[in-house]
Structure formats: C-alpha cells, structure tokens
mmCIF file of C-alpha atoms in Angstrom:
data_model
loop_
_atom_site.group_PDB
_atom_site.id
_atom_site.type_symbol
_atom_site.label_atom_id
_atom_site.label_comp_id
_atom_site.label_asym_id
_atom_site.label_seq_id
_atom_site.Cartn_x
_atom_site.Cartn_y
_atom_site.Cartn_z
ATOM 1 C CA UNK A 1 -70.226 -10.198 58.948
ATOM 2 C CA UNK A 2 -72.486 -13.256 59.232
ATOM 3 C CA UNK A 3 -75.271 -13.181 61.806
ATOM 4 C CA UNK A 4 -74.418 -14.973 65.050
ATOM 5 C CA UNK A 5 -76.719 -17.843 65.995
ATOM 6 C CA UNK A 6 -77.305 -18.619 69.667
ATOM 7 C CA UNK A 7 -77.396 -22.018 71.421
ATOM 8 C CA UNK A 8 -76.947 -23.459 74.904
ATOM 9 C CA UNK A 9 -74.287 -25.883 73.671
ATOM 10 C CA UNK A 10 -72.063 -26.167 70.604
ATOM 11 C CA UNK A 11 -70.795 -29.748 70.212
ATOM 12 C CA UNK A 12 -67.844 -30.228 67.849
ATOM 13 C CA UNK A 13 -68.016 -33.802 66.565
ATOM 14 C CA UNK A 14 -71.178 -35.795 65.772
ATOM 15 C CA UNK A 15 -69.578 -39.231 66.047
ATOM 16 C CA UNK A 16 -70.618 -41.885 68.553
ATOM 17 C CA UNK A 17 -69.732 -39.865 71.680
ATOM 18 C CA UNK A 18 -70.730 -36.413 70.353
ATOM 19 C CA UNK A 19 -74.115 -37.610 69.051
ATOM 20 C CA UNK A 20 -74.877 -39.476 72.299
ATOM 21 C CA UNK A 21 -73.980 -36.425 74.372
ATOM 22 C CA UNK A 22 -76.050 -34.136 72.120
ATOM 23 C CA UNK A 23 -79.026 -36.469 72.494
ATOM 24 C CA UNK A 24 -78.695 -36.591 76.305
ATOM 25 C CA UNK A 25 -78.315 -32.811 76.625
ATOM 26 C CA UNK A 26 -81.256 -32.130 74.298
ATOM 27 C CA UNK A 27 -83.463 -34.564 76.217
ATOM 28 C CA UNK A 28 -82.557 -32.610 79.358
ATOM 29 C CA UNK A 29 -83.877 -29.414 77.756
ATOM 30 C CA UNK A 30 -80.729 -27.771 76.356
ATOM 31 C CA UNK A 31 -80.608 -26.257 72.866
ATOM 32 C CA UNK A 32 -77.798 -28.120 71.073
ATOM 33 C CA UNK A 33 -76.062 -27.810 67.716
ATOM 34 C CA UNK A 34 -73.758 -30.581 66.436
ATOM 35 C CA UNK A 35 -70.927 -29.632 64.051
ATOM 36 C CA UNK A 36 -69.140 -32.337 62.078
ATOM 37 C CA UNK A 37 -66.838 -32.372 59.035
ATOM 38 C CA UNK A 38 -68.509 -35.510 57.588
ATOM 39 C CA UNK A 39 -71.835 -35.230 55.728
ATOM 40 C CA UNK A 40 -74.468 -36.404 58.220
ATOM 41 C CA UNK A 41 -76.022 -38.638 55.562
ATOM 42 C CA UNK A 42 -72.894 -40.826 55.846
ATOM 43 C CA UNK A 43 -73.879 -41.644 59.440
ATOM 44 C CA UNK A 44 -77.086 -43.174 58.099
ATOM 45 C CA UNK A 45 -75.404 -45.183 55.342
ATOM 46 C CA UNK A 46 -74.954 -48.801 56.426
ATOM 47 C CA UNK A 47 -71.366 -48.697 55.137
ATOM 48 C CA UNK A 48 -69.429 -51.732 56.338
ATOM 49 C CA UNK A 49 -66.262 -50.390 57.980
ATOM 50 C CA UNK A 50 -65.216 -53.537 59.812
ATOM 51 C CA UNK A 51 -65.157 -51.998 63.263
ATOM 52 C CA UNK A 52 -67.157 -53.272 66.200
ATOM 53 C CA UNK A 53 -67.349 -52.142 69.806
ATOM 54 C CA UNK A 54 -67.789 -53.923 73.118
ATOM 55 C CA UNK A 55 -70.548 -52.041 74.927
ATOM 56 C CA UNK A 56 -70.637 -52.550 78.707
ATOM 57 C CA UNK A 57 -74.024 -53.541 80.131
ATOM 58 C CA UNK A 58 -74.257 -50.219 82.000
ATOM 59 C CA UNK A 59 -73.584 -48.333 78.736
ATOM 60 C CA UNK A 60 -76.403 -50.269 77.087
ATOM 61 C CA UNK A 61 -78.696 -49.084 79.912
ATOM 62 C CA UNK A 62 -77.772 -45.541 78.906
ATOM 63 C CA UNK A 63 -78.627 -46.210 75.265
ATOM 64 C CA UNK A 64 -81.960 -47.645 76.416
ATOM 65 C CA UNK A 65 -82.630 -44.534 78.533
ATOM 66 C CA UNK A 66 -81.929 -42.341 75.477
ATOM 67 C CA UNK A 67 -84.331 -44.384 73.342
ATOM 68 C CA UNK A 68 -81.612 -45.889 71.136
ATOM 69 C CA UNK A 69 -81.382 -49.379 72.663
ATOM 70 C CA UNK A 70 -84.416 -50.875 70.889
ATOM 71 C CA UNK A 71 -82.931 -50.163 67.429
ATOM 72 C CA UNK A 72 -79.619 -51.751 68.466
ATOM 73 C CA UNK A 73 -80.803 -54.913 70.196
ATOM 74 C CA UNK A 74 -81.320 -56.967 67.002
ATOM 75 C CA UNK A 75 -77.699 -56.202 66.063
ATOM 76 C CA UNK A 76 -76.180 -56.668 69.538
ATOM 77 C CA UNK A 77 -74.495 -59.965 70.394
ATOM 78 C CA UNK A 78 -74.363 -60.901 74.076
ATOM 79 C CA UNK A 79 -70.966 -61.683 75.604
ATOM 80 C CA UNK A 80 -71.851 -64.206 78.292
ATOM 81 C CA UNK A 81 -68.317 -65.481 78.871
ATOM 82 C CA UNK A 82 -64.825 -64.127 78.333
ATOM 83 C CA UNK A 83 -61.849 -66.491 78.232
ATOM 84 C CA UNK A 84 -58.419 -64.900 78.656
ATOM 85 C CA UNK A 85 -55.460 -67.131 77.746
ATOM 86 C CA UNK A 86 -51.768 -66.381 78.084
ATOM 87 C CA UNK A 87 -49.736 -68.083 75.391
ATOM 88 C CA UNK A 88 -46.998 -67.983 72.842
ATOM 89 C CA UNK A 89 -47.745 -67.590 69.174
ATOM 90 C CA UNK A 90 -49.768 -70.591 67.956
ATOM 91 C CA UNK A 91 -47.989 -72.646 65.334
ATOM 92 C CA UNK A 92 -46.122 -75.920 64.854
ATOM 93 C CA UNK A 93 -42.732 -74.543 65.900
ATOM 94 C CA UNK A 94 -43.801 -72.703 69.025
ATOM 95 C CA UNK A 95 -44.104 -74.061 72.522
ATOM 96 C CA UNK A 96 -47.652 -74.734 73.716
ATOM 97 C CA UNK A 97 -49.740 -71.997 75.270
ATOM 98 C CA UNK A 98 -49.425 -71.418 78.992
ATOM 99 C CA UNK A 99 -51.915 -73.211 81.194
ATOM 100 C CA UNK A 100 -52.899 -69.954 82.877
ATOM 101 C CA UNK A 101 -56.261 -68.670 81.809
ATOM 102 C CA UNK A 102 -59.044 -66.518 83.179
ATOM 103 C CA UNK A 103 -62.724 -67.266 82.847
ATOM 104 C CA UNK A 104 -65.330 -64.557 83.369
ATOM 105 C CA UNK A 105 -68.929 -65.764 83.358
ATOM 106 C CA UNK A 106 -71.973 -63.451 83.393
ATOM 107 C CA UNK A 107 -73.940 -65.988 85.490
ATOM 108 C CA UNK A 108 -71.588 -65.294 88.415
ATOM 109 C CA UNK A 109 -72.851 -61.718 88.755
ATOM 110 C CA UNK A 110 -76.344 -62.297 87.306
ATOM 111 C CA UNK A 111 -78.046 -61.705 90.665
ATOM 112 C CA UNK A 112 -76.670 -58.150 90.720
ATOM 113 C CA UNK A 113 -77.136 -57.342 87.019
ATOM 114 C CA UNK A 114 -80.633 -58.738 86.367
ATOM 115 C CA UNK A 115 -79.183 -61.380 84.088
ATOM 116 C CA UNK A 116 -77.338 -58.888 81.872
ATOM 117 C CA UNK A 117 -74.347 -60.257 79.919
ATOM 118 C CA UNK A 118 -70.818 -58.984 80.566
ATOM 119 C CA UNK A 119 -71.334 -56.731 77.570
ATOM 120 C CA UNK A 120 -72.606 -56.606 74.010
ATOM 121 C CA UNK A 121 -70.670 -56.626 70.745
ATOM 122 C CA UNK A 122 -72.199 -54.235 68.216
ATOM 123 C CA UNK A 123 -70.854 -53.117 64.852
ATOM 124 C CA UNK A 124 -70.037 -49.389 64.900
ATOM 125 C CA UNK A 125 -72.142 -48.773 61.787
ATOM 126 C CA UNK A 126 -75.242 -50.025 63.651
ATOM 127 C CA UNK A 127 -74.583 -47.655 66.577
ATOM 128 C CA UNK A 128 -73.980 -44.743 64.179
ATOM 129 C CA UNK A 129 -77.248 -45.353 62.312
ATOM 130 C CA UNK A 130 -79.312 -45.687 65.529
ATOM 131 C CA UNK A 131 -77.819 -42.493 66.976
ATOM 132 C CA UNK A 132 -78.219 -40.505 63.737
ATOM 133 C CA UNK A 133 -81.878 -41.515 63.478
ATOM 134 C CA UNK A 134 -82.468 -40.518 67.123
ATOM 135 C CA UNK A 135 -80.703 -37.155 66.611
ATOM 136 C CA UNK A 136 -82.928 -36.396 63.603
ATOM 137 C CA UNK A 137 -86.088 -37.564 65.392
ATOM 138 C CA UNK A 138 -85.240 -35.262 68.327
ATOM 139 C CA UNK A 139 -84.941 -32.293 65.930
ATOM 140 C CA UNK A 140 -81.371 -31.517 66.999
ATOM 141 C CA UNK A 141 -79.668 -29.126 64.591
ATOM 142 C CA UNK A 142 -76.686 -30.650 62.762
ATOM 143 C CA UNK A 143 -74.172 -28.559 60.787
ATOM 144 C CA UNK A 144 -72.451 -31.036 58.472
ATOM 145 C CA UNK A 145 -70.268 -31.078 56.544
ATOM 146 C CA UNK A 146 -68.839 -28.162 58.524
ATOM 147 C CA UNK A 147 -65.608 -27.699 60.392
ATOM 148 C CA UNK A 148 -64.571 -25.496 63.284
ATOM 149 C CA UNK A 149 -62.150 -22.792 62.124
ATOM 150 C CA UNK A 150 -61.830 -20.768 65.344
ATOM 151 C CA UNK A 151 -63.003 -20.842 68.953
ATOM 152 C CA UNK A 152 -62.970 -17.680 71.082
ATOM 153 C CA UNK A 153 -63.887 -18.143 74.727
ATOM 154 C CA UNK A 154 -65.129 -14.853 76.187
ATOM 155 C CA UNK A 155 -66.037 -14.035 79.801
ATOM 156 C CA UNK A 156 -69.713 -14.999 79.297
ATOM 157 C CA UNK A 157 -69.977 -16.779 75.930
ATOM 158 C CA UNK A 158 -67.914 -18.748 73.443
ATOM 159 C CA UNK A 159 -68.012 -17.830 69.758
ATOM 160 C CA UNK A 160 -67.276 -20.632 67.296
ATOM 161 C CA UNK A 161 -66.525 -19.620 63.703
ATOM 162 C CA UNK A 162 -67.002 -22.335 61.084
ATOM 163 C CA UNK A 163 -64.913 -22.713 57.938
ATOM 164 C CA UNK A 164 -67.799 -21.299 55.857
ATOM 165 C CA UNK A 165 -67.826 -18.122 57.974
ATOM 166 C CA UNK A 166 -70.933 -18.968 60.043
ATOM 167 C CA UNK A 167 -70.744 -17.766 63.662
ATOM 168 C CA UNK A 168 -72.266 -19.794 66.499
ATOM 169 C CA UNK A 169 -72.445 -18.583 70.089
ATOM 170 C CA UNK A 170 -73.120 -20.477 73.336
ATOM 171 C CA UNK A 171 -72.108 -20.436 77.022
ATOM 172 C CA UNK A 172 -70.149 -23.662 76.403
ATOM 173 C CA UNK A 173 -68.401 -25.530 73.584
ATOM 174 C CA UNK A 174 -67.827 -29.276 73.895
ATOM 175 C CA UNK A 175 -64.924 -30.978 72.108
ATOM 176 C CA UNK A 176 -65.996 -34.478 70.995
ATOM 177 C CA UNK A 177 -64.051 -34.707 67.762
ATOM 178 C CA UNK A 178 -61.402 -37.247 68.732
ATOM 179 C CA UNK A 179 -57.633 -37.288 69.180
ATOM 180 C CA UNK A 180 -56.946 -34.260 66.953
ATOM 181 C CA UNK A 181 -59.589 -32.110 68.710
ATOM 182 C CA UNK A 182 -59.634 -28.560 67.338
ATOM 183 C CA UNK A 183 -61.560 -27.405 70.420
ATOM 184 C CA UNK A 184 -58.877 -28.808 72.726
ATOM 185 C CA UNK A 185 -56.118 -27.096 70.735
ATOM 186 C CA UNK A 186 -58.006 -23.768 70.723
ATOM 187 C CA UNK A 187 -58.359 -23.996 74.520
ATOM 188 C CA UNK A 188 -54.591 -24.484 74.842
ATOM 189 C CA UNK A 189 -54.952 -27.856 76.586
ATOM 190 C CA UNK A 190 -51.806 -29.951 76.107
ATOM 191 C CA UNK A 191 -51.720 -33.742 75.916
ATOM 192 C CA UNK A 192 -49.351 -36.369 77.256
ATOM 193 C CA UNK A 193 -48.924 -39.777 75.681
ATOM 194 C CA UNK A 194 -46.866 -42.201 73.687
ATOM 195 C CA UNK A 195 -47.101 -44.730 70.902
ATOM 196 C CA UNK A 196 -46.752 -48.468 71.490
ATOM 197 C CA UNK A 197 -45.027 -49.345 68.227
ATOM 198 C CA UNK A 198 -48.038 -51.563 67.663
ATOM 199 C CA UNK A 199 -51.003 -51.454 65.344
ATOM 200 C CA UNK A 200 -54.373 -53.159 65.620
ATOM 201 C CA UNK A 201 -55.424 -55.218 62.595
ATOM 202 C CA UNK A 202 -59.231 -55.354 62.546
ATOM 203 C CA UNK A 203 -61.302 -57.732 60.431
ATOM 204 C CA UNK A 204 -64.724 -59.349 60.546
ATOM 205 C CA UNK A 205 -64.947 -63.072 59.858
ATOM 206 C CA UNK A 206 -67.722 -65.549 59.185
ATOM 207 C CA UNK A 207 -67.323 -68.613 61.432
ATOM 208 C CA UNK A 208 -67.721 -72.255 60.533
ATOM 209 C CA UNK A 209 -69.295 -72.990 63.923
ATOM 210 C CA UNK A 210 -71.342 -71.166 66.549
ATOM 211 C CA UNK A 211 -69.282 -68.952 68.884
ATOM 212 C CA UNK A 212 -71.636 -69.571 71.823
ATOM 213 C CA UNK A 213 -71.481 -65.871 72.844
ATOM 214 C CA UNK A 214 -67.935 -66.413 74.164
ATOM 215 C CA UNK A 215 -65.241 -63.774 73.709
ATOM 216 C CA UNK A 216 -61.616 -64.939 73.589
ATOM 217 C CA UNK A 217 -58.616 -62.783 74.461
ATOM 218 C CA UNK A 218 -55.370 -64.532 73.617
ATOM 219 C CA UNK A 219 -52.175 -62.838 74.820
ATOM 220 C CA UNK A 220 -49.177 -63.203 72.528
ATOM 221 C CA UNK A 221 -45.690 -61.623 72.702
ATOM 222 C CA UNK A 222 -46.543 -58.997 70.046
ATOM 223 C CA UNK A 223 -49.799 -58.084 71.820
ATOM 224 C CA UNK A 224 -53.348 -59.362 72.361
ATOM 225 C CA UNK A 225 -55.454 -61.179 69.806
ATOM 226 C CA UNK A 226 -59.216 -60.970 70.473
ATOM 227 C CA UNK A 227 -62.054 -62.953 68.918
ATOM 228 C CA UNK A 228 -65.264 -61.138 69.759
ATOM 229 C CA UNK A 229 -68.699 -62.604 68.991
ATOM 230 C CA UNK A 230 -71.050 -60.853 66.559
ATOM 231 C CA UNK A 231 -74.545 -61.685 65.355
ATOM 232 C CA UNK A 232 -75.120 -64.005 62.356
ATOM 233 C CA UNK A 233 -72.332 -66.422 63.353
ATOM 234 C CA UNK A 234 -69.620 -63.859 62.746
ATOM 235 C CA UNK A 235 -66.788 -62.531 64.892
ATOM 236 C CA UNK A 236 -64.706 -59.394 65.070
ATOM 237 C CA UNK A 237 -60.962 -60.038 65.150
ATOM 238 C CA UNK A 238 -58.686 -57.476 66.775
ATOM 239 C CA UNK A 239 -55.129 -58.578 66.209
ATOM 240 C CA UNK A 240 -52.251 -56.571 67.676
ATOM 241 C CA UNK A 241 -48.969 -56.680 65.794
ATOM 242 C CA UNK A 242 -45.808 -54.606 65.532
ATOM 243 C CA UNK A 243 -46.564 -51.683 63.209
ATOM 244 C CA UNK A 244 -44.209 -53.059 60.528
ATOM 245 C CA UNK A 245 -45.961 -56.448 60.475
ATOM 246 C CA UNK A 246 -49.397 -54.833 60.618
ATOM 247 C CA UNK A 247 -48.630 -52.693 57.553
ATOM 248 C CA UNK A 248 -47.470 -55.815 55.687
ATOM 249 C CA UNK A 249 -50.753 -57.542 56.601
ATOM 250 C CA UNK A 250 -52.704 -54.517 55.378
ATOM 251 C CA UNK A 251 -50.888 -54.621 52.033
ATOM 252 C CA UNK A 252 -51.278 -58.410 51.615
ATOM 253 C CA UNK A 253 -53.768 -59.869 49.142
ATOM 254 C CA UNK A 254 -57.012 -61.329 50.535
ATOM 255 C CA UNK A 255 -55.728 -64.856 49.925
ATOM 256 C CA UNK A 256 -52.392 -64.140 51.620
ATOM 257 C CA UNK A 257 -54.126 -62.496 54.608
ATOM 258 C CA UNK A 258 -56.493 -65.476 54.956
ATOM 259 C CA UNK A 259 -53.648 -68.009 54.823
ATOM 260 C CA UNK A 260 -51.594 -65.976 57.317
ATOM 261 C CA UNK A 261 -54.575 -65.828 59.648
ATOM 262 C CA UNK A 262 -55.167 -69.573 59.439
ATOM 263 C CA UNK A 263 -51.476 -70.386 59.872
ATOM 264 C CA UNK A 264 -51.318 -68.297 63.020
ATOM 265 C CA UNK A 265 -54.719 -69.004 64.551
ATOM 266 C CA UNK A 266 -56.186 -71.879 62.555
ATOM 267 C CA UNK A 267 -56.641 -74.282 65.485
ATOM 268 C CA UNK A 268 -58.436 -71.495 67.326
ATOM 269 C CA UNK A 269 -60.724 -70.404 64.504
ATOM 270 C CA UNK A 270 -61.242 -73.520 62.375
ATOM 271 C CA UNK A 271 -63.257 -72.752 59.219
ATOM 272 C CA UNK A 272 -63.336 -68.950 58.833
ATOM 273 C CA UNK A 273 -63.819 -66.554 55.963
ATOM 274 C CA UNK A 274 -62.810 -62.893 56.101
ATOM 275 C CA UNK A 275 -65.837 -60.717 55.318
ATOM 276 C CA UNK A 276 -65.323 -57.219 53.914
ATOM 277 C CA UNK A 277 -62.272 -54.994 54.248
ATOM 278 C CA UNK A 278 -59.605 -55.085 56.938
ATOM 279 C CA UNK A 279 -58.266 -52.051 58.757
ATOM 280 C CA UNK A 280 -55.029 -51.158 60.518
ATOM 281 C CA UNK A 281 -54.948 -48.620 63.359
ATOM 282 C CA UNK A 282 -51.723 -47.410 65.039
ATOM 283 C CA UNK A 283 -52.041 -47.804 68.816
ATOM 284 C CA UNK A 284 -51.106 -45.081 71.245
ATOM 285 C CA UNK A 285 -52.106 -43.480 74.516
ATOM 286 C CA UNK A 286 -53.089 -39.815 74.631
ATOM 287 C CA UNK A 287 -54.420 -38.008 77.702
ATOM 288 C CA UNK A 288 -55.464 -34.358 77.782
ATOM 289 C CA UNK A 289 -53.819 -32.539 80.712
ATOM 290 C CA UNK A 290 -57.234 -31.090 81.653
ATOM 291 C CA UNK A 291 -60.822 -32.010 80.784
ATOM 292 C CA UNK A 292 -62.027 -28.421 80.941
ATOM 293 C CA UNK A 293 -60.866 -24.888 80.163
ATOM 294 C CA UNK A 294 -62.748 -21.546 80.187
ATOM 295 C CA UNK A 295 -66.155 -22.198 78.491
ATOM 296 C CA UNK A 296 -64.816 -25.535 77.175
ATOM 297 C CA UNK A 297 -65.304 -29.206 78.084
ATOM 298 C CA UNK A 298 -63.782 -32.332 76.502
ATOM 299 C CA UNK A 299 -65.360 -35.772 76.176
ATOM 300 C CA UNK A 300 -64.330 -39.071 74.582
ATOM 301 C CA UNK A 301 -61.077 -39.402 72.645
ATOM 302 C CA UNK A 302 -60.559 -35.635 72.745
ATOM 303 C CA UNK A 303 -59.934 -36.126 76.489
ATOM 304 C CA UNK A 304 -58.431 -39.625 76.573
ATOM 305 C CA UNK A 305 -57.512 -42.044 73.791
ATOM 306 C CA UNK A 306 -56.457 -45.439 75.152
ATOM 307 C CA UNK A 307 -55.166 -48.793 73.907
ATOM 308 C CA UNK A 308 -58.138 -50.928 72.826
ATOM 309 C CA UNK A 309 -56.906 -53.916 74.878
ATOM 310 C CA UNK A 310 -59.981 -53.979 77.119
ATOM 311 C CA UNK A 311 -62.407 -52.510 74.599
ATOM 312 C CA UNK A 312 -63.234 -49.695 77.014
ATOM 313 C CA UNK A 313 -62.482 -46.566 74.935
ATOM 314 C CA UNK A 314 -66.067 -45.913 73.809
ATOM 315 C CA UNK A 315 -67.495 -46.875 77.209
ATOM 316 C CA UNK A 316 -65.209 -44.293 78.870
ATOM 317 C CA UNK A 317 -66.327 -41.659 76.339
ATOM 318 C CA UNK A 318 -70.013 -42.391 76.822
ATOM 319 C CA UNK A 319 -69.551 -42.194 80.608
ATOM 320 C CA UNK A 320 -68.071 -38.707 80.046
ATOM 321 C CA UNK A 321 -71.120 -37.817 77.934
ATOM 322 C CA UNK A 322 -73.520 -39.050 80.648
ATOM 323 C CA UNK A 323 -71.688 -37.205 83.423
ATOM 324 C CA UNK A 324 -71.366 -33.907 81.531
ATOM 325 C CA UNK A 325 -75.016 -33.978 80.408
ATOM 326 C CA UNK A 326 -76.153 -34.603 83.995
ATOM 327 C CA UNK A 327 -73.982 -31.807 85.434
ATOM 328 C CA UNK A 328 -75.154 -29.296 82.795
ATOM 329 C CA UNK A 329 -78.866 -30.165 82.975
ATOM 330 C CA UNK A 330 -78.827 -29.917 86.792
ATOM 331 C CA UNK A 331 -76.992 -26.561 86.597
ATOM 332 C CA UNK A 332 -79.523 -25.235 84.062
ATOM 333 C CA UNK A 333 -82.415 -26.275 86.339
ATOM 334 C CA UNK A 334 -80.786 -24.417 89.229
ATOM 335 C CA UNK A 335 -80.409 -21.311 87.060
ATOM 336 C CA UNK A 336 -76.601 -21.504 86.987
ATOM 337 C CA UNK A 337 -74.368 -20.487 84.088
ATOM 338 C CA UNK A 338 -73.670 -23.890 82.499
ATOM 339 C CA UNK A 339 -70.328 -22.764 81.095
ATOM 340 C CA UNK A 340 -68.990 -21.340 84.364
ATOM 341 C CA UNK A 341 -65.842 -22.660 86.012
ATOM 342 C CA UNK A 342 -67.859 -23.806 89.059
ATOM 343 C CA UNK A 343 -70.123 -26.021 86.933
ATOM 344 C CA UNK A 344 -67.312 -27.398 84.722
ATOM 345 C CA UNK A 345 -65.239 -28.251 87.804
ATOM 346 C CA UNK A 346 -67.997 -30.645 88.924
ATOM 347 C CA UNK A 347 -67.651 -32.541 85.651
ATOM 348 C CA UNK A 348 -63.830 -32.553 85.725
ATOM 349 C CA UNK A 349 -63.715 -33.811 89.322
ATOM 350 C CA UNK A 350 -66.263 -36.538 88.552
ATOM 351 C CA UNK A 351 -64.454 -37.981 85.533
ATOM 352 C CA UNK A 352 -60.769 -37.074 85.845
ATOM 353 C CA UNK A 353 -59.638 -39.747 88.297
ATOM 354 C CA UNK A 354 -61.622 -42.552 86.657
ATOM 355 C CA UNK A 355 -60.224 -41.746 83.200
ATOM 356 C CA UNK A 356 -56.611 -41.377 84.368
ATOM 357 C CA UNK A 357 -56.743 -44.550 86.475
ATOM 358 C CA UNK A 358 -58.241 -46.587 83.632
ATOM 359 C CA UNK A 359 -55.744 -45.217 81.082
ATOM 360 C CA UNK A 360 -52.844 -46.067 83.405
ATOM 361 C CA UNK A 361 -54.327 -49.505 84.090
ATOM 362 C CA UNK A 362 -54.670 -50.317 80.381
ATOM 363 C CA UNK A 363 -51.142 -49.066 79.744
ATOM 364 C CA UNK A 364 -49.758 -51.328 82.466
ATOM 365 C CA UNK A 365 -51.838 -54.213 81.143
ATOM 366 C CA UNK A 366 -50.404 -53.799 77.640
ATOM 367 C CA UNK A 367 -46.835 -53.696 78.928
ATOM 368 C CA UNK A 368 -47.395 -56.719 81.157
ATOM 369 C CA UNK A 369 -48.976 -58.842 78.437
ATOM 370 C CA UNK A 370 -46.966 -57.739 75.362
ATOM 371 C CA UNK A 371 -43.815 -59.119 76.933
ATOM 372 C CA UNK A 372 -42.201 -62.540 76.656
ATOM 373 C CA UNK A 373 -39.508 -62.249 79.364
ATOM 374 C CA UNK A 374 -39.646 -65.392 81.567
ATOM 375 C CA UNK A 375 -39.993 -63.514 84.927
ATOM 376 C CA UNK A 376 -42.830 -61.423 83.476
ATOM 377 C CA UNK A 377 -44.531 -64.551 82.099
ATOM 378 C CA UNK A 378 -44.256 -66.220 85.506
ATOM 379 C CA UNK A 379 -45.726 -63.205 87.353
ATOM 380 C CA UNK A 380 -48.479 -62.969 84.753
ATOM 381 C CA UNK A 381 -49.363 -66.671 85.122
ATOM 382 C CA UNK A 382 -49.489 -66.379 88.907
ATOM 383 C CA UNK A 383 -51.678 -63.279 88.688
ATOM 384 C CA UNK A 384 -54.113 -64.885 86.253
ATOM 385 C CA UNK A 385 -54.321 -68.054 88.369
ATOM 386 C CA UNK A 386 -54.977 -66.000 91.526
ATOM 387 C CA UNK A 387 -57.804 -63.994 89.957
ATOM 388 C CA UNK A 388 -59.309 -67.195 88.588
ATOM 389 C CA UNK A 389 -59.351 -68.835 92.030
ATOM 390 C CA UNK A 390 -60.571 -65.836 94.074
ATOM 391 C CA UNK A 391 -64.234 -65.475 93.179
ATOM 392 C CA UNK A 392 -64.833 -62.029 94.818
ATOM 393 C CA UNK A 393 -61.854 -60.614 92.905
ATOM 394 C CA UNK A 394 -63.120 -62.113 89.649
ATOM 395 C CA UNK A 395 -66.604 -60.684 90.242
ATOM 396 C CA UNK A 396 -65.075 -57.250 90.977
ATOM 397 C CA UNK A 397 -63.257 -57.382 87.610
ATOM 398 C CA UNK A 398 -66.526 -58.219 85.842
ATOM 399 C CA UNK A 399 -68.391 -55.347 87.520
ATOM 400 C CA UNK A 400 -65.587 -52.965 86.538
ATOM 401 C CA UNK A 401 -65.679 -54.210 82.928
ATOM 402 C CA UNK A 402 -69.457 -53.806 82.916
ATOM 403 C CA UNK A 403 -69.047 -50.180 83.985
ATOM 404 C CA UNK A 404 -71.235 -50.718 87.046
ATOM 405 C CA UNK A 405 -68.778 -49.490 89.687
ATOM 406 C CA UNK A 406 -68.089 -46.090 91.219
ATOM 407 C CA UNK A 407 -70.266 -42.995 91.196
ATOM 408 C CA UNK A 408 -72.434 -43.750 88.149
ATOM 409 C CA UNK A 409 -74.250 -41.018 86.212
ATOM 410 C CA UNK A 410 -78.051 -41.434 86.103
ATOM 411 C CA UNK A 411 -78.036 -42.505 82.452
ATOM 412 C CA UNK A 412 -75.721 -45.446 83.250
ATOM 413 C CA UNK A 413 -78.216 -46.526 85.904
ATOM 414 C CA UNK A 414 -80.891 -46.459 83.196
ATOM 415 C CA UNK A 415 -82.523 -43.204 84.428
ATOM 416 C CA UNK A 416 -83.233 -40.069 82.397
ATOM 417 C CA UNK A 417 -81.161 -36.936 83.112
#
C-alpha cells in the first residue's frame, strides 16, 4: 500500500475558485495540496479559450489582497457604465426595441467605492495564468494531472485516494471541481436544479470603434445578449439562444456566423470581426442541497452553478473561497479541529442564504426577461423604469452587483485572512 501523505487541506480542483482558495488558505498558514485532472502547465499556457469574466470590484480587492491583482490589472477592462435595454430581436422585420432601459453608472456610487468601477472584464486565461504563477510562487503542492478516485471521511481525518493509488490524508477535503464534483458525490450530497433549454454562445470580437468601458445587456425573447468591454478595443459577446439554434450557430462556418451576427445585431455592433473560436455552453441551474458534510466543504460550481445572466457565478465562488479560508484560518489559530462539524457549520451558515437567494434571483430574472408575453413585457418595462427613476434603489443594485453588500469576508474588504 502506498504511503499516506498528510496535509491540513486537500482541495479537489485547481481551477479559478480552487486555486484562489488554496492561495488564501496557504497564506493563512494551512498546508494545502491541490489536485486537478488537467496538467498544471496548461494553466500557464496563454491558450485563447474565448471566455471572459466580470469580476466585481470587491472580488478584485480580494485578488489584490492575495497578491494577484497587479498581474491582472493590465488585462482588466473597467466597466464604468452598464446599459440594460429591453427589446425585441433587432432586424428589419421586428418592431422597435422597448423604450425601457436601465443605466448604472459607477460615478453614482464613487464616493463609497473610492472611484472603483462597477466591475472589471478579464479574460479567464489571464486570471488562470496569474493564479497559477501565484500558486507556484507560494510553494503550494499541486498534484496534476491527477484525479480523485475515492474519498473516505473518517471520524478525525479524510483519506483521499487518487487514480494512481496515492493516498492523501487531511482533516478536511474541499470540493472545488465544478458541477460534476466527485467530492460532492462521495459525500452523498444531492443537487436540485433544471435546464433552461438555452445555451450561451460566447465569442470575442474586435470592435470598429471604442466601447467607452460601457457594458450592454440587451434582453431578447430567446434570452439576454451581452456586449462586455475588453482591453485592446475588443468585446466579449455572450449570446443566449435556444439550444437548437445555439448548436446550429456552433456548427456554422466563420463567414456564416459573422453574417448572422451582423444581421441580428449589426446596428448595435457596427464594424466587428470575430476573433478566435466560439463556444457554446448549455445553461442550467444546479444547487447542492448542503454546502458541507462530515469532513467535507464545497465551494464554487460544486455548490451552486447558476445562469450567467448577471455574470456573478465566479464572484459567488470566490466569495465562498474567501469565507471558507477565513473560517478555517481562524479555527486553526484557536486550536480547533478545522474539519469539525462546528467549524464547517460557520461556513455553511455564512454562505448558504446568500447563494440560494442569488440563485433564485437569477432564475427569476431569466424567466422574467426570456419571455415575450405582453403582460410580462409591460411589468418588465414598469420595473425597469421604476429602478431607473429611484436613485437609492439603483445604487443598491450597483452595490449588490459589486459584491459590497452583506457580511463580507476580510479578503473582499481587501484585508488578509
């Protein structure tokens, strides 16, 4: 039998959330090992995968506190304004867009955010590289490519057996490996959720004119269409379609995709060129029924995978990472067993309501906006107009989007754990 190696924490998944959590826990003094099925060298490869993420200003504070922010800033595009428009599908035959729109402006809350934007758009590959470099610089052990074959939670320790037969032991295992989390399955935690019959078509485009750091969210009957500003006069397009249409778009030639894009959104985008590959992701909601189990904690998509309508999935996951790291580091300093039910309950209580409320809110948002029934359109228009006219309500929305509300973990306030 292979020798068993001992750690404070075994983290399954070295993606964006797992690596950030590992970094935070290690900086707090815990001995961490990251296990991931992908070769870690791939994290460092600047492979263009087309995906970008909206990072809330409070999340960027966390990246700064972990020493990752400086490497990301040159690649982060400020979002100073967000324009939300409710409309029918653009095109010669369709009726004009509704007059209802929402305008969020960072200047409105600048006095409370030290002039921070509403958020930053950063390509995922840039975040991956910055995190991987920080993980290596911190000397955190990474087992990759390696996959979790079995997890046995005992009364005092958890033993994780890898596919190659290696045995790792720690008081706690953290599942950060996404929707199909092996750690969650091993802990017997069920999930609830449903598909939307929609897919997100993601592409990066080069723009013919400056985007002015403005993000557009255009609500159409099939779902939202977002134009999100990137550096170098580019934008990330996230285009929600029925799954059947999305698959057809994925299979289309570059020329056909470009012409379809211009036919649908040409007046919005003017002179654009699609850069690099395009991706199609089926959209669904999945919530774990619990965030913890004996000697087990879940973070990120392993705990909650939501519709990307508000771009909050990664921000929710990184808030989990910040909260769990803070709870565990404080418990360690008090001499507590970091994998005990008492300690894990603190984390679950802290994050459960926020995650469930946000997931339910996004779900309602999708159903409200991916609907062309006249009464729903009327209610939607009235709601948008009301938020636009009531400044305190609009500012509250911006603070929520920036992740600066509620009981914030230290890292999201820009403080070390």
